[in-house]
Amino acid sequence: MSFAMPSNRPRRCPLVAAPSPTDHQSRKLLGLLSLPERRFVADALRTETVGGVLLLVAAITALVWANIPAISDSYADVRSFHIGPAALGLDLSLQHWAADGLLAIFFFVAGIELKRELVAGDLRDARAAALPVIAAVCGMAVPAVVYVLVNIAGDGSTDGWAVPTATDIAFALAVLAVIGTSLPSALRAFLLTLAVVDDLFAIMIIAVFFTSDIDFLALGGAFVGLALFWFLLRTGVHGWYVYVPLALVIWGLMYNSGVHATIAGVAMGLMLRCTRRDGERQSPGEHIEHLVRPLSAGLAVPLFALLSAGVSLSDEAIAQVFTRPETLGVVLGLVVGKTVGIFGGTWLAARFTKAELNEDLAWPDVLAVATLAGIGFTVSLLIGELAFAGDTVLTDEVKAAVLIGSLIAAVLACVMLKLRNRRYKALTDAEERDEDHDGIPDIYEQHNPEYHLRMARIYEDRAAEHRRKAEEAAAAALQTAAGSTTEGDRPA
């Protein structure tokens, strides 16, 4: 899950630097980001972290609301309250509106992010995209395998195989913000890029495996609407009053077609142009994402969490999570599968591309980030609802398993990250140090002669200032000593 591009940045630099044709040993795994990339990551983190904190608050509120006996009934009443035009097939509960409506905004933003990554970001260059793609694919495949094996062994349902495959980047960043860990920008960028690829495959899973009976008339109408949306974009038509009503019609038709309505959001996001033309400070996709992201992160996703995360966490319910194969498979998939998959995929990418890990980092750092990626929330909850739609009790138990598995992954990651926090703090300080005050961190100017000349002048000025102060101090000391001598020679 990524973010609005800085308006003045060039094409994004890969996380793994491409080697020169004659030096295949120069490729660095998780090396220092380029300056534009670092600024991009910093902007993205700022937005995602705020959204993650709101998401965390909403989830805690839902759990408290649903588990206090005096008010728990009101929680059930609120999320089952129906509203909407029945004549259009949209008389839905608030919980349903959150899952199919509000998350369409989230996936619209995800669609823009994916489009930008494919045309201007890391995924544009196959060699640069290898690390995050391999890590993300392994980080989705291994949890699914873990879930299936647990349920085959325990004679459970394999319908929930996709539940532990998703990573919630906003929640992960909220955890980092709460524990105050100074994660180096390369590791954060790796986590963010993982989330973008993760979103791509999550969208494909929802589209392919969780589509009910199809109403081809409604689906055809949705495709006509999407074609009109694309045509208006290509002909340069402007105005929210044109696109917002059209988007609502497309969403309604997609919902009534039987295809999950969030796919409409993704499709429209992918249609936006995300490359800049001459004279443009931002592409249309970047501009719209900048406008819509606060609505997604600050309202849509937290409201979805508020209406979906409220599940029973009684002693009996918690015990059920670790004894029922469906829920145990989710917990192990998130905690074990995600960690093994992402860490193993990263190691394999390094092994077979002959990339060397950044000398400032160690493989335990990659393990910690892989464990942090086991925090699955928003999309995991959504897939849990889709996978067990006919069984309300099992749906709530799977949601509880997502929460517990995410909590375990967060605690383990926090412990590992805290053990290295002093090292991370030193790396972060080095990335941010700007002694010549030119707005560019010094670490990016080590090969710039002008930077060293500026620093020489700065140190010469400082030396001259210290010499002047030394002379003043010496003169003051002599004056004090002379005064003391005069006092001593004066007759009584």
PDB file of N, CA, C and O in Angstrom, residues 32 42 84 94 97 125 137 145 152-153 170 178 200-201 211 265 276 285 293 296 351 408 430 434 448 451 485:
ATOM      1  N   LEU A  32      20.876   1.525   0.389  1.00  0.00           N
ATOM      2  CA  LEU A  32      20.415   2.893   0.605  1.00  0.00           C
ATOM      3  C   LEU A  32      19.532   3.328  -0.564  1.00  0.00           C
ATOM      4  O   LEU A  32      19.886   3.163  -1.726  1.00  0.00           O
ATOM      5  N   ALA A  42       9.107   8.534   2.907  1.00  0.00           N
ATOM      6  CA  ALA A  42       8.787   9.337   4.092  1.00  0.00           C
ATOM      7  C   ALA A  42       7.373   9.906   3.998  1.00  0.00           C
ATOM      8  O   ALA A  42       6.611   9.871   4.980  1.00  0.00           O
ATOM      9  N   GLY A  84     -30.753   1.873   2.501  1.00  0.00           N
ATOM     10  CA  GLY A  84     -30.457   1.860   1.067  1.00  0.00           C
ATOM     11  C   GLY A  84     -31.695   1.572   0.247  1.00  0.00           C
ATOM     12  O   GLY A  84     -32.677   1.008   0.746  1.00  0.00           O
ATOM     13  N   LEU A  94     -25.366  -1.984   7.590  1.00  0.00           N
ATOM     14  CA  LEU A  94     -24.207  -1.093   7.672  1.00  0.00           C
ATOM     15  C   LEU A  94     -22.904  -1.882   7.531  1.00  0.00           C
ATOM     16  O   LEU A  94     -21.939  -1.400   6.931  1.00  0.00           O
ATOM     17  N   TRP A  97     -22.519  -2.475   3.875  1.00  0.00           N
ATOM     18  CA  TRP A  97     -22.099  -1.255   3.208  1.00  0.00           C
ATOM     19  C   TRP A  97     -20.608  -1.002   3.410  1.00  0.00           C
ATOM     20  O   TRP A  97     -19.910  -0.550   2.495  1.00  0.00           O
ATOM     21  N   ASP A 125      10.301  -2.391 -13.893  1.00  0.00           N
ATOM     22  CA  ASP A 125      11.544  -3.062 -14.239  1.00  0.00           C
ATOM     23  C   ASP A 125      11.532  -4.452 -13.611  1.00  0.00           C
ATOM     24  O   ASP A 125      11.526  -4.586 -12.389  1.00  0.00           O
ATOM     25  N   VAL A 137       4.967 -13.051  -3.200  1.00  0.00           N
ATOM     26  CA  VAL A 137       4.325 -14.291  -3.666  1.00  0.00           C
ATOM     27  C   VAL A 137       4.554 -15.413  -2.658  1.00  0.00           C
ATOM     28  O   VAL A 137       3.618 -16.140  -2.293  1.00  0.00           O
ATOM     29  N   VAL A 145      -0.649 -22.508   2.136  1.00  0.00           N
ATOM     30  CA  VAL A 145      -0.270 -23.914   2.295  1.00  0.00           C
ATOM     31  C   VAL A 145      -0.376 -24.339   3.758  1.00  0.00           C
ATOM     32  O   VAL A 145      -0.885 -25.431   4.073  1.00  0.00           O
ATOM     33  N   ILE A 152      -6.468 -29.990   6.502  1.00  0.00           N
ATOM     34  CA  ILE A 152      -6.505 -31.382   6.037  1.00  0.00           C
ATOM     35  C   ILE A 152      -6.224 -32.322   7.205  1.00  0.00           C
ATOM     36  O   ILE A 152      -6.900 -33.339   7.392  1.00  0.00           O
ATOM     37  N   ALA A 153      -5.223 -31.967   8.013  1.00  0.00           N
ATOM     38  CA  ALA A 153      -4.882 -32.796   9.171  1.00  0.00           C
ATOM     39  C   ALA A 153      -5.992 -32.799  10.213  1.00  0.00           C
ATOM     40  O   ALA A 153      -6.238 -33.821  10.871  1.00  0.00           O
ATOM     41  N   ALA A 170      -1.064  -0.552   6.893  1.00  0.00           N
ATOM     42  CA  ALA A 170      -1.415   0.546   7.793  1.00  0.00           C
ATOM     43  C   ALA A 170      -1.326   0.102   9.250  1.00  0.00           C
ATOM     44  O   ALA A 170      -0.799   0.823  10.104  1.00  0.00           O
ATOM     45  N   VAL A 178       3.538   3.087  17.493  1.00  0.00           N
ATOM     46  CA  VAL A 178       3.246   2.926  18.917  1.00  0.00           C
ATOM     47  C   VAL A 178       4.499   2.538  19.698  1.00  0.00           C
ATOM     48  O   VAL A 178       4.758   3.062  20.786  1.00  0.00           O
ATOM     49  N   LEU A 200      -2.211  -6.471  -4.996  1.00  0.00           N
ATOM     50  CA  LEU A 200      -2.476  -6.956  -6.352  1.00  0.00           C
ATOM     51  C   LEU A 200      -3.014  -8.379  -6.321  1.00  0.00           C
ATOM     52  O   LEU A 200      -4.048  -8.683  -6.936  1.00  0.00           O
ATOM     53  N   PHE A 201      -2.355  -9.252  -5.588  1.00  0.00           N
ATOM     54  CA  PHE A 201      -2.778 -10.655  -5.548  1.00  0.00           C
ATOM     55  C   PHE A 201      -4.054 -10.831  -4.733  1.00  0.00           C
ATOM     56  O   PHE A 201      -4.869 -11.713  -5.043  1.00  0.00           O
ATOM     57  N   THR A 211     -16.508 -14.887  -6.337  1.00  0.00           N
ATOM     58  CA  THR A 211     -17.565 -14.354  -7.178  1.00  0.00           C
ATOM     59  C   THR A 211     -18.745 -15.315  -7.144  1.00  0.00           C
ATOM     60  O   THR A 211     -18.582 -16.505  -7.423  1.00  0.00           O
ATOM     61  N   GLY A 265     -13.957  -0.598  -7.917  1.00  0.00           N
ATOM     62  CA  GLY A 265     -12.998   0.404  -7.470  1.00  0.00           C
ATOM     63  C   GLY A 265     -11.629   0.174  -8.067  1.00  0.00           C
ATOM     64  O   GLY A 265     -10.969   1.113  -8.543  1.00  0.00           O
ATOM     65  N   ARG A 276       3.364  11.358 -16.101  1.00  0.00           N
ATOM     66  CA  ARG A 276       3.255  12.799 -16.277  1.00  0.00           C
ATOM     67  C   ARG A 276       3.584  13.209 -17.707  1.00  0.00           C
ATOM     68  O   ARG A 276       4.483  12.650 -18.330  1.00  0.00           O
ATOM     69  N   GLY A 285      -3.653  10.512 -11.986  1.00  0.00           N
ATOM     70  CA  GLY A 285      -3.752   9.474 -10.969  1.00  0.00           C
ATOM     71  C   GLY A 285      -3.172   9.924  -9.640  1.00  0.00           C
ATOM     72  O   GLY A 285      -3.756   9.689  -8.574  1.00  0.00           O
ATOM     73  N   ARG A 293      -7.063   9.565  -0.877  1.00  0.00           N
ATOM     74  CA  ARG A 293      -6.403   8.781   0.164  1.00  0.00           C
ATOM     75  C   ARG A 293      -6.849   9.160   1.581  1.00  0.00           C
ATOM     76  O   ARG A 293      -7.095   8.277   2.396  1.00  0.00           O
ATOM     77  N   SER A 296     -10.024   7.440   2.258  1.00  0.00           N
ATOM     78  CA  SER A 296      -9.838   5.999   2.423  1.00  0.00           C
ATOM     79  C   SER A 296      -9.225   5.658   3.778  1.00  0.00           C
ATOM     80  O   SER A 296      -9.765   4.849   4.537  1.00  0.00           O
ATOM     81  N   ARG A 351      19.908 -15.286  -2.983  1.00  0.00           N
ATOM     82  CA  ARG A 351      20.766 -16.436  -3.324  1.00  0.00           C
ATOM     83  C   ARG A 351      20.902 -16.607  -4.830  1.00  0.00           C
ATOM     84  O   ARG A 351      22.011 -16.811  -5.351  1.00  0.00           O
ATOM     85  N   ILE A 408      -0.155 -11.671  17.864  1.00  0.00           N
ATOM     86  CA  ILE A 408       1.045 -12.476  18.121  1.00  0.00           C
ATOM     87  C   ILE A 408       2.183 -12.037  17.207  1.00  0.00           C
ATOM     88  O   ILE A 408       3.326 -11.861  17.644  1.00  0.00           O
ATOM     89  N   ALA A 430      21.880   8.911  10.585  1.00  0.00           N
ATOM     90  CA  ALA A 430      22.836   9.128   9.493  1.00  0.00           C
ATOM     91  C   ALA A 430      22.114   9.505   8.204  1.00  0.00           C
ATOM     92  O   ALA A 430      22.598  10.341   7.429  1.00  0.00           O
ATOM     93  N   ASP A 434      22.136  16.580   8.099  1.00  0.00           N
ATOM     94  CA  ASP A 434      22.328  17.581   7.045  1.00  0.00           C
ATOM     95  C   ASP A 434      23.127  18.744   7.627  1.00  0.00           C
ATOM     96  O   ASP A 434      22.584  19.813   7.909  1.00  0.00           O
ATOM     97  N   ASN A 448      30.024  14.195  -3.959  1.00  0.00           N
ATOM     98  CA  ASN A 448      29.846  15.518  -4.556  1.00  0.00           C
ATOM     99  C   ASN A 448      30.958  16.442  -4.064  1.00  0.00           C
ATOM    100  O   ASN A 448      31.000  16.798  -2.880  1.00  0.00           O
ATOM    101  N   TYR A 451      29.932  19.537  -2.078  1.00  0.00           N
ATOM    102  CA  TYR A 451      29.525  19.297  -0.693  1.00  0.00           C
ATOM    103  C   TYR A 451      30.743  19.356   0.230  1.00  0.00           C
ATOM    104  O   TYR A 451      30.712  20.010   1.283  1.00  0.00           O
ATOM    105  N   THR A 485      46.520  40.161  40.959  1.00  0.00           N
ATOM    106  CA  THR A 485      47.880  40.579  41.378  1.00  0.00           C
ATOM    107  C   THR A 485      47.839  41.976  41.957  1.00  0.00           C
ATOM    108  O   THR A 485      48.464  42.291  42.971  1.00  0.00           O
TER     109      THR A 485
END
